[in-house]
mmCIF file of C-alpha atoms in Angstrom:
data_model
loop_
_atom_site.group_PDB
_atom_site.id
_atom_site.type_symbol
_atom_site.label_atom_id
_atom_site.label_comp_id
_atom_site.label_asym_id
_atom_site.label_seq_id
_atom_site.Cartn_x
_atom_site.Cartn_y
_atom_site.Cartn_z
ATOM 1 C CA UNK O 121 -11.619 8.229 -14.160
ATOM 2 C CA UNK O 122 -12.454 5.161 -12.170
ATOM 3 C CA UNK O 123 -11.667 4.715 -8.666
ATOM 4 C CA UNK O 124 -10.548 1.276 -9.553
ATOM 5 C CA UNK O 125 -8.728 3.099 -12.568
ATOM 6 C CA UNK O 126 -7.158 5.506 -10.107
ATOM 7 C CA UNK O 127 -6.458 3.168 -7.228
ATOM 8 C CA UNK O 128 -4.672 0.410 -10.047
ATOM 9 C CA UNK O 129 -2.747 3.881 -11.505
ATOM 10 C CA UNK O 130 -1.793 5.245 -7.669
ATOM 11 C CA UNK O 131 -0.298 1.832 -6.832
ATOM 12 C CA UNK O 132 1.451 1.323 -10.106
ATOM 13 C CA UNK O 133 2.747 4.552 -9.859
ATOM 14 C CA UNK O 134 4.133 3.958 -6.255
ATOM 15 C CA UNK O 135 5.968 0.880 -7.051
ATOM 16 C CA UNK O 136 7.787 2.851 -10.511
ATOM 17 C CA UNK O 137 8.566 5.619 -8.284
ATOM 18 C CA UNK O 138 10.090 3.227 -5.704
ATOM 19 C CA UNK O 139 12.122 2.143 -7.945
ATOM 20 C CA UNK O 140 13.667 4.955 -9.454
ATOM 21 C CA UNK O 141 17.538 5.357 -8.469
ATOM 22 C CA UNK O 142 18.616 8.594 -7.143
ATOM 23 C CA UNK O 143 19.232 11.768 -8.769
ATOM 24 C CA UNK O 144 21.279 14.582 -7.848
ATOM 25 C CA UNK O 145 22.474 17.786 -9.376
ATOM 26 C CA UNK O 146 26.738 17.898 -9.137
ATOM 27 C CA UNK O 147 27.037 20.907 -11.085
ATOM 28 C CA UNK O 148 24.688 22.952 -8.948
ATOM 29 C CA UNK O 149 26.523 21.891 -5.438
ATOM 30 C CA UNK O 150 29.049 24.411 -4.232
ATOM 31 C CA UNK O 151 31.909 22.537 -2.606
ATOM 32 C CA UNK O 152 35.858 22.842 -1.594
ATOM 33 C CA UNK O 153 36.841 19.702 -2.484
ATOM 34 C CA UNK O 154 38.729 18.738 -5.809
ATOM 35 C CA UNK O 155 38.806 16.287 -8.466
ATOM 36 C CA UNK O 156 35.897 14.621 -7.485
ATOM 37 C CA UNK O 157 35.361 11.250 -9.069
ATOM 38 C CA UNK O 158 31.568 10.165 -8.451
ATOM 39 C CA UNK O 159 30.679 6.159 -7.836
ATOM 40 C CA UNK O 160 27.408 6.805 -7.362
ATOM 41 C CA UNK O 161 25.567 4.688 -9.832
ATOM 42 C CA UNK O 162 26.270 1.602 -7.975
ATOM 43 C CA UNK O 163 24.592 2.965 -5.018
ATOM 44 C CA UNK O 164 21.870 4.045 -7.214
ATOM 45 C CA UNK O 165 21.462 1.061 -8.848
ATOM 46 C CA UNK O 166 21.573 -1.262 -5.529
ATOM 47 C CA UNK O 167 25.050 -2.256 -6.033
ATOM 48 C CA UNK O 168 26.504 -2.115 -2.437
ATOM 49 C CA UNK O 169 28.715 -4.566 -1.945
ATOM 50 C CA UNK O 170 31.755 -2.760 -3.351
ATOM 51 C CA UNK O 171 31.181 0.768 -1.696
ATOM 52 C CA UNK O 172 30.089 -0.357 1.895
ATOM 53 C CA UNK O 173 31.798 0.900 4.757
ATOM 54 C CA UNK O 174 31.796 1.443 8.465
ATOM 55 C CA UNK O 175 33.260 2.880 11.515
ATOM 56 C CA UNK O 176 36.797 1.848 12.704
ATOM 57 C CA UNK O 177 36.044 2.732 15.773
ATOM 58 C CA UNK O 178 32.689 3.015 17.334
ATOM 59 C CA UNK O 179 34.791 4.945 20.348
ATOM 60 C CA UNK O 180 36.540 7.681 18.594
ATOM 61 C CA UNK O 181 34.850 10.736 16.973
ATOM 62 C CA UNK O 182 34.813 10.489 13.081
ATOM 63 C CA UNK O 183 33.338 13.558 11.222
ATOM 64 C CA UNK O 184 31.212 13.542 8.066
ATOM 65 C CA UNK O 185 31.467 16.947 7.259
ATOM 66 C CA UNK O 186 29.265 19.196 4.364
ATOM 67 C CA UNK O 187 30.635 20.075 0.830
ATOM 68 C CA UNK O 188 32.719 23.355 2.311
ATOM 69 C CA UNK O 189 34.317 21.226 4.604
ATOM 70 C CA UNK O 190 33.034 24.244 6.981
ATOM 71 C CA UNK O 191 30.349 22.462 9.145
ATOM 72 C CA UNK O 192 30.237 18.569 10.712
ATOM 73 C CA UNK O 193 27.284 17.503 9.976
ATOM 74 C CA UNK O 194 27.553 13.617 11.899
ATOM 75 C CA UNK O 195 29.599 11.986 13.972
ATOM 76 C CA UNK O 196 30.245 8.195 13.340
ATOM 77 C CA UNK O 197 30.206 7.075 17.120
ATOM 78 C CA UNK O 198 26.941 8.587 17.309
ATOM 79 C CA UNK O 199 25.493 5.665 14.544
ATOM 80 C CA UNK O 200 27.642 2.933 15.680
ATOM 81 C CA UNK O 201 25.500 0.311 13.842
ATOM 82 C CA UNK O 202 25.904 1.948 10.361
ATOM 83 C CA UNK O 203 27.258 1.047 7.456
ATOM 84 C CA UNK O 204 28.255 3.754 4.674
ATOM 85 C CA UNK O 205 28.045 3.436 1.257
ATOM 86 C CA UNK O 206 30.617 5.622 -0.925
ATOM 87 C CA UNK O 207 28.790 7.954 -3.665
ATOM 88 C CA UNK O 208 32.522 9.485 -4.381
ATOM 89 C CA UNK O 209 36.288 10.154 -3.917
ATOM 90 C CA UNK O 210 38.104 13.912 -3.724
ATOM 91 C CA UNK O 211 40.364 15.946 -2.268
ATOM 92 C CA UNK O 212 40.760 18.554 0.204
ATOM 93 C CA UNK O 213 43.562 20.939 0.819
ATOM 94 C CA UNK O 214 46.026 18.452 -1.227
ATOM 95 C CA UNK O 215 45.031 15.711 0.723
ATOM 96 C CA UNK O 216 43.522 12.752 -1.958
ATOM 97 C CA UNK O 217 41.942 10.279 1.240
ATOM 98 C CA UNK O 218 38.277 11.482 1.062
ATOM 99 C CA UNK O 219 35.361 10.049 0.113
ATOM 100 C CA UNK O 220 31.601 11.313 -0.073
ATOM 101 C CA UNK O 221 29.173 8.770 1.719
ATOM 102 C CA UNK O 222 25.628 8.172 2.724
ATOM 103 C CA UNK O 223 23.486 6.152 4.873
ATOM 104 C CA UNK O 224 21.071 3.233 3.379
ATOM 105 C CA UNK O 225 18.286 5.534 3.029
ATOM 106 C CA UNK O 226 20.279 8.341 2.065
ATOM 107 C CA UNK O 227 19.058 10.791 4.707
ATOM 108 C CA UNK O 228 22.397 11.713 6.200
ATOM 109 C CA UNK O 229 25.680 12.109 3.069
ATOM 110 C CA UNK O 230 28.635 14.149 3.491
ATOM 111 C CA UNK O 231 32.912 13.983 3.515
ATOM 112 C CA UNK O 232 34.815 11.860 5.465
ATOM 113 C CA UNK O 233 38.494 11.147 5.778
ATOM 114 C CA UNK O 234 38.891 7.619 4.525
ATOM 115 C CA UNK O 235 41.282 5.879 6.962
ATOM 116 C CA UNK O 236 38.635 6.557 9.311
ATOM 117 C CA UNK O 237 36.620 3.810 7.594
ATOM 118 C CA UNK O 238 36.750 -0.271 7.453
ATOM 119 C CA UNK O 239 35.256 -1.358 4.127
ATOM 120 C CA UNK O 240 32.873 -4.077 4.427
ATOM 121 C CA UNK O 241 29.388 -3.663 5.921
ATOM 122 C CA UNK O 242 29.453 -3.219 9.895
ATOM 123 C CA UNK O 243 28.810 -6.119 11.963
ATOM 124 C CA UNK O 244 26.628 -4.627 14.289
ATOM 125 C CA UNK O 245 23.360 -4.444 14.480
ATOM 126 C CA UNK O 246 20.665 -5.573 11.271
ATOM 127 C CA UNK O 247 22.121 -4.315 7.881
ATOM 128 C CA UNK O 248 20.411 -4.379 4.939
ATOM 129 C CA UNK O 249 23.247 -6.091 2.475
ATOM 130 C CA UNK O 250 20.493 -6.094 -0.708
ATOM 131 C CA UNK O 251 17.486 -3.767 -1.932
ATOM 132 C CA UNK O 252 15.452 -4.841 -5.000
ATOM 133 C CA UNK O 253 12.701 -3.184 -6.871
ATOM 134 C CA UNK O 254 12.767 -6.575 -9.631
ATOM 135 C CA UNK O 255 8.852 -7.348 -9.923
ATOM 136 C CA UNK O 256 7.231 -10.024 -9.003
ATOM 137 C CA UNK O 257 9.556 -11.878 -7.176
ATOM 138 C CA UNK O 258 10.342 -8.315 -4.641
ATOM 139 C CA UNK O 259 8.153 -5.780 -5.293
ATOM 140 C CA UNK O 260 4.530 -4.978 -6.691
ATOM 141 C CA UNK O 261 1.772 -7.260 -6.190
ATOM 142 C CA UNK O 262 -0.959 -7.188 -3.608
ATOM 143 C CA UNK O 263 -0.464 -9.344 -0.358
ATOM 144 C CA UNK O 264 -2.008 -10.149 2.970
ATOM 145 C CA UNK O 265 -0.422 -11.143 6.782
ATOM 146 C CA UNK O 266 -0.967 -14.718 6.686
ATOM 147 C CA UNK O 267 -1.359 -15.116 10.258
ATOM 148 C CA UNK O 268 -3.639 -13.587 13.408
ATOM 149 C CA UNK O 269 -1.351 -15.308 15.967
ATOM 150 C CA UNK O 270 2.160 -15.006 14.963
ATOM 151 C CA UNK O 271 3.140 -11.695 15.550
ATOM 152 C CA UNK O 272 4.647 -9.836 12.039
ATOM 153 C CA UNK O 273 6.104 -6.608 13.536
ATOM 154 C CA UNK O 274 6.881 -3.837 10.882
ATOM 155 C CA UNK O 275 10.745 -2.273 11.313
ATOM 156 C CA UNK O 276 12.121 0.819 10.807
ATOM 157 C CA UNK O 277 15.407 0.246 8.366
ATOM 158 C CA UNK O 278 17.432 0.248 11.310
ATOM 159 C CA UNK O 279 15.410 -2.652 12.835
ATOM 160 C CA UNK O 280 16.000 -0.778 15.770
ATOM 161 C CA UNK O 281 11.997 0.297 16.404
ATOM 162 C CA UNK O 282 9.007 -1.977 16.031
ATOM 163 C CA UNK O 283 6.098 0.274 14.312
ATOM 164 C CA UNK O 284 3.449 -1.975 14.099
ATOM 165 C CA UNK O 285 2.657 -5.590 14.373
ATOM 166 C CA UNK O 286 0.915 -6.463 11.376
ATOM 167 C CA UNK O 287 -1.118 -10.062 12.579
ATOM 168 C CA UNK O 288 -3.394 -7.064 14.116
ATOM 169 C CA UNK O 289 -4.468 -6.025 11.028
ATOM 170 C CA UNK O 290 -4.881 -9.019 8.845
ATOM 171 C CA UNK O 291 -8.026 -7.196 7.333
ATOM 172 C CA UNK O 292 -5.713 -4.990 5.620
ATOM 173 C CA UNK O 293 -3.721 -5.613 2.003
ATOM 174 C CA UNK O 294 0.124 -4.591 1.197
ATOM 175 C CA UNK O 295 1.978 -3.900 -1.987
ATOM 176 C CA UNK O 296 5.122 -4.212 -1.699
ATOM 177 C CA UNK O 297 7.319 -1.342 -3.045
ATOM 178 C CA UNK O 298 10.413 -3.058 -2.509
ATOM 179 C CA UNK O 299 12.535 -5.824 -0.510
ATOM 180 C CA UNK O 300 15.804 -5.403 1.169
ATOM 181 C CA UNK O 301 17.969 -8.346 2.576
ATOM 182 C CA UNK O 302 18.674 -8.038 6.446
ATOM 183 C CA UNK O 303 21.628 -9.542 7.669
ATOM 184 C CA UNK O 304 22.380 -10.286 11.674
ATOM 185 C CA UNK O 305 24.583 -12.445 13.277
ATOM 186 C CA UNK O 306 25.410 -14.508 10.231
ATOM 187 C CA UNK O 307 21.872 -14.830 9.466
ATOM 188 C CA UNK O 308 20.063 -13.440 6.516
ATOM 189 C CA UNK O 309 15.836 -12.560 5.851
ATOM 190 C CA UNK O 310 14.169 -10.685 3.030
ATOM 191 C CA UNK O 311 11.962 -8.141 4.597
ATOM 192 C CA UNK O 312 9.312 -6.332 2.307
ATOM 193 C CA UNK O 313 8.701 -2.420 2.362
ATOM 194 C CA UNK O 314 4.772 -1.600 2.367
ATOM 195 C CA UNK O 315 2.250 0.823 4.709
ATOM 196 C CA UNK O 316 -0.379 -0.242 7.092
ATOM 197 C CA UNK O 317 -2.899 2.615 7.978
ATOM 198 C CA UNK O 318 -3.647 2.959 11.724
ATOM 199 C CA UNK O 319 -6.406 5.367 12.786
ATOM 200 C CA UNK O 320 -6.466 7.084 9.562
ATOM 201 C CA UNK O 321 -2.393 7.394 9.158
ATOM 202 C CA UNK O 322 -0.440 5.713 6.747
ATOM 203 C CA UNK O 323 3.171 4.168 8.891
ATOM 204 C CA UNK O 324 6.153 2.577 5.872
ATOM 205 C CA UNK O 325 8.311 0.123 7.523
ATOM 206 C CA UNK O 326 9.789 -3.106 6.592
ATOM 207 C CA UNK O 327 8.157 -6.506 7.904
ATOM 208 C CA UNK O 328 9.670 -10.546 7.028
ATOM 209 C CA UNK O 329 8.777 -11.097 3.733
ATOM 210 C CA UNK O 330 7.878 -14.654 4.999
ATOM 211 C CA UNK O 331 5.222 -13.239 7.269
ATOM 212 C CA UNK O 332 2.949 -12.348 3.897
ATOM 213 C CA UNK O 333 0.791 -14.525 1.673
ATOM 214 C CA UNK O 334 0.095 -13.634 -2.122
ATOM 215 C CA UNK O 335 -3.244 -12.140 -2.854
ATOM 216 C CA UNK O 336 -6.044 -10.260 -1.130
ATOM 217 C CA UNK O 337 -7.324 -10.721 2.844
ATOM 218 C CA UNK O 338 -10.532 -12.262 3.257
ATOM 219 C CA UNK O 339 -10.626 -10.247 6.784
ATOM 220 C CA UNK O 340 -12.584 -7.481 6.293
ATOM 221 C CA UNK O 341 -13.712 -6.925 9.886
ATOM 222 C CA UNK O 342 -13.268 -2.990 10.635
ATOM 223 C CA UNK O 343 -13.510 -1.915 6.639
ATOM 224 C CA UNK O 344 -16.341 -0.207 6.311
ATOM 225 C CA UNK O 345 -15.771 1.043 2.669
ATOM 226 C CA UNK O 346 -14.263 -1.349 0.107
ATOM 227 C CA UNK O 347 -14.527 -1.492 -3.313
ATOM 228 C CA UNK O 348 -16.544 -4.234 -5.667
ATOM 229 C CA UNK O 349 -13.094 -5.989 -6.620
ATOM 230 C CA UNK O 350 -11.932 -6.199 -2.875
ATOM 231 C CA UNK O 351 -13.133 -9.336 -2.072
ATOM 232 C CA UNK O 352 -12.134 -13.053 -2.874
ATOM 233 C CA UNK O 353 -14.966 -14.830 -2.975
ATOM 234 C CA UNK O 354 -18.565 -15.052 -1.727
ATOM 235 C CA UNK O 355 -17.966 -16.201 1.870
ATOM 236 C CA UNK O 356 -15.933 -13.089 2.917
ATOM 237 C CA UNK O 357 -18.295 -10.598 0.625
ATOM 238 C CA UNK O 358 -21.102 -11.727 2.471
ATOM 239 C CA UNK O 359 -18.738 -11.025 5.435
ATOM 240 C CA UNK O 360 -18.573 -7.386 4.802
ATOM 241 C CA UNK O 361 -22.134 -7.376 4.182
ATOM 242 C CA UNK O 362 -23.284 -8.690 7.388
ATOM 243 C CA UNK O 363 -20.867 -6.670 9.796
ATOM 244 C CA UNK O 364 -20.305 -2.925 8.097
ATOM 245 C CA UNK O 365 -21.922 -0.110 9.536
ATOM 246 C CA UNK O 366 -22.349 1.161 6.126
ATOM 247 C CA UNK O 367 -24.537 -1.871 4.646
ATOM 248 C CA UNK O 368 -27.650 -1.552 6.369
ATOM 249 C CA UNK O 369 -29.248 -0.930 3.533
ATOM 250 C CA UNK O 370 -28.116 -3.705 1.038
ATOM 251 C CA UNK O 371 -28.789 -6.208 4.227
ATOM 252 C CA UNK O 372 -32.311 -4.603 4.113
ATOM 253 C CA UNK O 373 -32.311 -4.922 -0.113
ATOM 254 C CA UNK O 374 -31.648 -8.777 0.380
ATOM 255 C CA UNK O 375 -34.551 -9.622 2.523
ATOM 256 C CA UNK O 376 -36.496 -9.041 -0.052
ATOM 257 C CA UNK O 377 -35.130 -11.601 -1.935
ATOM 258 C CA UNK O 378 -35.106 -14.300 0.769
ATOM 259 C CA UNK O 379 -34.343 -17.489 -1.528
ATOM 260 C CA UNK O 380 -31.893 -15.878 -3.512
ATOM 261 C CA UNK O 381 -28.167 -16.312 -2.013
ATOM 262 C CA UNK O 382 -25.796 -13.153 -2.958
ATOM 263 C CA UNK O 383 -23.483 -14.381 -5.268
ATOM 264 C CA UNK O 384 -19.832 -12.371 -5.733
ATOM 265 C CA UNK O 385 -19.370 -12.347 -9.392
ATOM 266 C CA UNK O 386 -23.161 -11.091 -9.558
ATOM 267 C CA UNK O 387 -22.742 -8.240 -7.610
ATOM 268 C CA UNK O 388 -19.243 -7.147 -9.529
ATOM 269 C CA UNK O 389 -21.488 -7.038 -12.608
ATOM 270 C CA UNK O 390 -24.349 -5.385 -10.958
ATOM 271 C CA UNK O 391 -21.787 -2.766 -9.830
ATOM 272 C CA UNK O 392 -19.592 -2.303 -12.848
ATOM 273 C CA UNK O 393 -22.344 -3.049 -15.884
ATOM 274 C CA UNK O 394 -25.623 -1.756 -14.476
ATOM 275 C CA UNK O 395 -25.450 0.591 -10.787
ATOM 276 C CA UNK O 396 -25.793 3.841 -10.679
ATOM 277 C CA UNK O 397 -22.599 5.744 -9.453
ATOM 278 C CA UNK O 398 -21.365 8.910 -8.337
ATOM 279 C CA UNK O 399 -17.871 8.014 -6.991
ATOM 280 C CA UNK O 400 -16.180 9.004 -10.105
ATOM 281 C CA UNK O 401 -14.722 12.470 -11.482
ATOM 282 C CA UNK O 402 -14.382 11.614 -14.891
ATOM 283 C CA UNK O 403 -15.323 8.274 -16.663
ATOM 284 C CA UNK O 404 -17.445 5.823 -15.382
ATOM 285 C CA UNK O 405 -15.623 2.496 -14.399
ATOM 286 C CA UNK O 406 -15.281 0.328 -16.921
ATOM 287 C CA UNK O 407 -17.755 -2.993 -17.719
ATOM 288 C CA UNK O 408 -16.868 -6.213 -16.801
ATOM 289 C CA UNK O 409 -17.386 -9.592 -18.608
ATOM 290 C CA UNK O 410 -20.160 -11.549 -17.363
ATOM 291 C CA UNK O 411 -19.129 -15.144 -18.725
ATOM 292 C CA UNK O 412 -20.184 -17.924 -15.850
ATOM 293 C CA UNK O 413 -24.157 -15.997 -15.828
ATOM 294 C CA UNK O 414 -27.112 -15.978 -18.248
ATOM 295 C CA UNK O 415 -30.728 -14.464 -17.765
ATOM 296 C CA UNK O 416 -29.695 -11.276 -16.202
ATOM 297 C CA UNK O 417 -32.424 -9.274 -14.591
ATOM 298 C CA UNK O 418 -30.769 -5.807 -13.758
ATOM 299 C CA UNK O 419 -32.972 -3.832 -11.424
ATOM 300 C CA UNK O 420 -31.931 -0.574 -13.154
ATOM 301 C CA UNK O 421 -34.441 1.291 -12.360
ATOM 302 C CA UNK O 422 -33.788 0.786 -8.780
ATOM 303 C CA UNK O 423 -30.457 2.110 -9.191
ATOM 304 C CA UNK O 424 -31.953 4.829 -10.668
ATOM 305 C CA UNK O 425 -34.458 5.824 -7.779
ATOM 306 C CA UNK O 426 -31.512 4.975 -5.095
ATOM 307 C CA UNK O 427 -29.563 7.316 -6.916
ATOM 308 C CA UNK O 428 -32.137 10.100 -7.505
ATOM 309 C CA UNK O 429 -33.291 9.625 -3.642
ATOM 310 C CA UNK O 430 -30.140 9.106 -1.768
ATOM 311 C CA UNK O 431 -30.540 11.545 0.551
ATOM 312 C CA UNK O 432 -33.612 9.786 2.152
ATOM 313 C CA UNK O 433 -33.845 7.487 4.691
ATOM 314 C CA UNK O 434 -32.964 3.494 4.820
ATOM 315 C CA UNK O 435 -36.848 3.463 5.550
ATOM 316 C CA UNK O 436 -38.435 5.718 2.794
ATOM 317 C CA UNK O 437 -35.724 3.832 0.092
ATOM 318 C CA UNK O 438 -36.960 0.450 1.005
ATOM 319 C CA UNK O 439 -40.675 1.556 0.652
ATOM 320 C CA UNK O 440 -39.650 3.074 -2.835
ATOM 321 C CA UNK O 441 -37.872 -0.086 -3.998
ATOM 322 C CA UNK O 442 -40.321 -2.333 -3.166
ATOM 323 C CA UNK O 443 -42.996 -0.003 -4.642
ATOM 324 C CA UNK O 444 -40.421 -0.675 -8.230
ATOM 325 C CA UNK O 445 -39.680 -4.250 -8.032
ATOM 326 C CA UNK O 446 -43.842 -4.820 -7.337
ATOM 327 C CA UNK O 447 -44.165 -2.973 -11.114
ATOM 328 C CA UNK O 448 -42.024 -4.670 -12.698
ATOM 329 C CA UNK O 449 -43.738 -7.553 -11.925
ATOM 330 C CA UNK O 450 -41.259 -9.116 -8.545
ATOM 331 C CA UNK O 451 -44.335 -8.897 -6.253
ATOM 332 C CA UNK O 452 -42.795 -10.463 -2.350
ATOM 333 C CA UNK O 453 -44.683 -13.511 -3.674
ATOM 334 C CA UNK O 454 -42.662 -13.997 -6.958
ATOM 335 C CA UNK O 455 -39.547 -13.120 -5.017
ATOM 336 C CA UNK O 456 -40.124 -15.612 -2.676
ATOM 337 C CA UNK O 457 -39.649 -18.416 -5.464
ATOM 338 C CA UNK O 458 -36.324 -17.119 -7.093
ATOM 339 C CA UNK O 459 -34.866 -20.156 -5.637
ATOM 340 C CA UNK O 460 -33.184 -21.055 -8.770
ATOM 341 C CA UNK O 461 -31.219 -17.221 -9.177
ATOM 342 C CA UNK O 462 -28.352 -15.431 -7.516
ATOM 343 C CA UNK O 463 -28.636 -12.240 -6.235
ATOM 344 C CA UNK O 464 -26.177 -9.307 -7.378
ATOM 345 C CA UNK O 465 -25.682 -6.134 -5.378
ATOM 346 C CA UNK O 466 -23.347 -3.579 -4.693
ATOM 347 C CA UNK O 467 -24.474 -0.449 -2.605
ATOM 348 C CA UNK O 468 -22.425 2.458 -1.166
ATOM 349 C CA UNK O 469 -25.288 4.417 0.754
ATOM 350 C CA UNK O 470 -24.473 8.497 0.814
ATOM 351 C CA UNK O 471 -21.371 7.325 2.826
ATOM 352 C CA UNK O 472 -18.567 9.883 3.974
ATOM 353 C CA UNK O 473 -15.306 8.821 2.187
ATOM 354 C CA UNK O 474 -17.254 6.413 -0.994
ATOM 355 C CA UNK O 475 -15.652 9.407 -3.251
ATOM 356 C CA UNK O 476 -11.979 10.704 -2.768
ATOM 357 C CA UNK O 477 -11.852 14.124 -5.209
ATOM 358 C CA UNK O 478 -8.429 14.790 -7.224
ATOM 359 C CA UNK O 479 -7.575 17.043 -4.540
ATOM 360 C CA UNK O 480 -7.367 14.168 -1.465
ATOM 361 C CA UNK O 481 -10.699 15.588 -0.340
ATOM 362 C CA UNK O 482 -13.206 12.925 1.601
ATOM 363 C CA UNK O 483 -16.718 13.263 -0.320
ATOM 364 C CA UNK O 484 -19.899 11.172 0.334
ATOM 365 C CA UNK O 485 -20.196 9.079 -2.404
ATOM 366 C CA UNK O 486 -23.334 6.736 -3.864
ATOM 367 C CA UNK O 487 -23.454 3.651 -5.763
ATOM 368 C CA UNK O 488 -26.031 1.214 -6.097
ATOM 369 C CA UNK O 489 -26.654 -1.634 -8.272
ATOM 370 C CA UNK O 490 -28.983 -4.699 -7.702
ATOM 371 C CA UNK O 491 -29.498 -7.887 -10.448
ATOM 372 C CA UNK O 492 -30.626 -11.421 -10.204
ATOM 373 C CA UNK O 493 -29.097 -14.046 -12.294
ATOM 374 C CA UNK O 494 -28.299 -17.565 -12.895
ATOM 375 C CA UNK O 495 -25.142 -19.313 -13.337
ATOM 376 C CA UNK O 496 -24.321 -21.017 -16.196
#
């Protein structure tokens, strides 16, 4: 399979899994209450207006308590901010006023005696009054910070901790797995739930849904490793060319083409139609269309020696290419006057981390591809 196979089917995945309402085993819990009557669809299906709850007093302790009734598990004045959401009604020792509830996130659920709760979501603090998982308009979709200068902090869902501010790392794209409407003071925003990896860990939180921008950065400052469709257009492919540490090699491959300017749609085809590639377990990735182009030179036996020689160095691969491109007939002189071509390449160099195995293992990976072409 394809990394861009497996990347498209990790992120799809993600977003289906997201979106999934929650399931739990009734018959399997062992519990002393009685004629329980579960509402728990409604939570499950992001219906919360109707089962939202919170404190009466923020003062006063108010137990949630397990399914034996035998152990408190929270106290309400200790999450004063909360609101509730019923899953279910019972009783308990004849006595009908108890309800099973559970945070928004579901990470804290238990009993409660009901008079001990106001329906209505609390008015303290930021509560998220919505989720949605309806695609495009909340979730899926690939998205960038659309600013370097406004800050775009991401929240934990109590808005209570600031994990990140995102306008530091604008060279980064989000998918959104869901949205949730945050409500404060009177005042409501749709905030967006995605992950931001900082030094090598990934951190989920929830940032202002205004603060992102359809479609992919053009930032790639930092990225070291990206993949042929990463990129926008030209301008910020050439971008990543000229400032990885991992493209010394493909800025060495294009001097020797001095007249000929890389071209972004070139290079996808050089990569996906004609490279040489190692980055894959199973299939190789898939070939692209190459309307827009005509007269395409593919350099295939480069990709060939690259490939068959990638353990050399930057030096002894130049000399070898070179050596290639002056049999086929591209002497320096001949390349010199490809004024009227683009160039096309794509190169991942023996690089640490250019091939992820099934297991989540970081493997050096290889793929090179180099073309000339015009444009139609």
């Amino acid at each position: 399979m394809s990394p861009k196979t497996t990347w498209l089917l990790i992120a799809g995945l993600a977003v289906t899994l997201g979106s999934l309402p929650t399931v739990t085993g009734h018959a399997a819990i062992k519990t002393n209450f009685t004629k329980i009557h579960y509402s728990e669809d409604a939570f499950s299906h992001n219906q919360f207006t109707n089962i939202a709850y919170h404190a009466k007093s923020t003062k006063k302790n108010a137990y949630i308590w397990n399914d034996t009734h035998t152990k408190k598990l929270y106290n309400l004045k200790t999450y004063p901010t909360y609101t509730w959401f019923k899953l279910a009604s019972g009783t308990y020792k004849g006595n009908s006023h108890w309800i099973e509830v559970t945070n928004f996130v579901d990470s804290k659920r238990g009993w409660i005696y009901s008079p001990q709760l106001v329906k209505g979501f609390s008015t303290k603090g930021y509560q998220p009054t919505k989720r949605s998982y309806k695609q495009p308009t909340y979730a899926g979709g690939i998205y960038h910070v659309k600013s370097t200068k406004k800050n775009a902090y991401l929240w934990n869902w109590t808005h209570t901790k600031k994990l990140a501010n995102l306008k530091n790392y604008t060279n980064q794209n989000y998918s959104r797995r869901h949205s949730v409407l945050i409500t404060h003071q009177g005042t409501s925003h749709w905030y967006s739930y995605v992950s931001v990896t900082i030094k090598k860990k990934t951190i989920n939180g929830y940032v202002r849904s205004s603060a992102l921008a359809a479609g992919k950065t053009t930032n790639h400052q930092g990225q070291n490793i990206l993949q042929p469709d990463a990129f926008v257009a030209t301008k910020d492919y050439l971008q990543y060319l000229n400032d990885s540490k991992y493209q010394k090699l493909a800025r060495s491959l294009i001097k020797l083409f001095p007249n000929t300017p890389v071209d972004l749609g070139l290079s996808q085809i050089a990569a996906y139609n004609f490279a040489t590639n190692d980055t894959w377990e199973e299939d190789p990735p898939e070939e692209i269309a190459t309307t827009g182009y005509k007269d395409i030179v593919p350099f295939t036996k480069v990709a060939t020696y690259l490939m068959a020689n990638k353990t050399k160095t930057n030096a002894q691969k130049l000399a070898g290419v070179e050596k290639l491109l002056d049999q086929a007939g591209y002497t320096k002189a001949k390349r010199a006057k490809l004024t009227n071509y683009k160039l096309g390449i794509y190169i991942l160099n023996n690089v640490k981390g250019g091939k992820i195995d099934e297991a989540g293992n970081s493997l050096k990976g290889n793929w090179y591809g180099l073309i000339i072409g015009k444009t139609d």
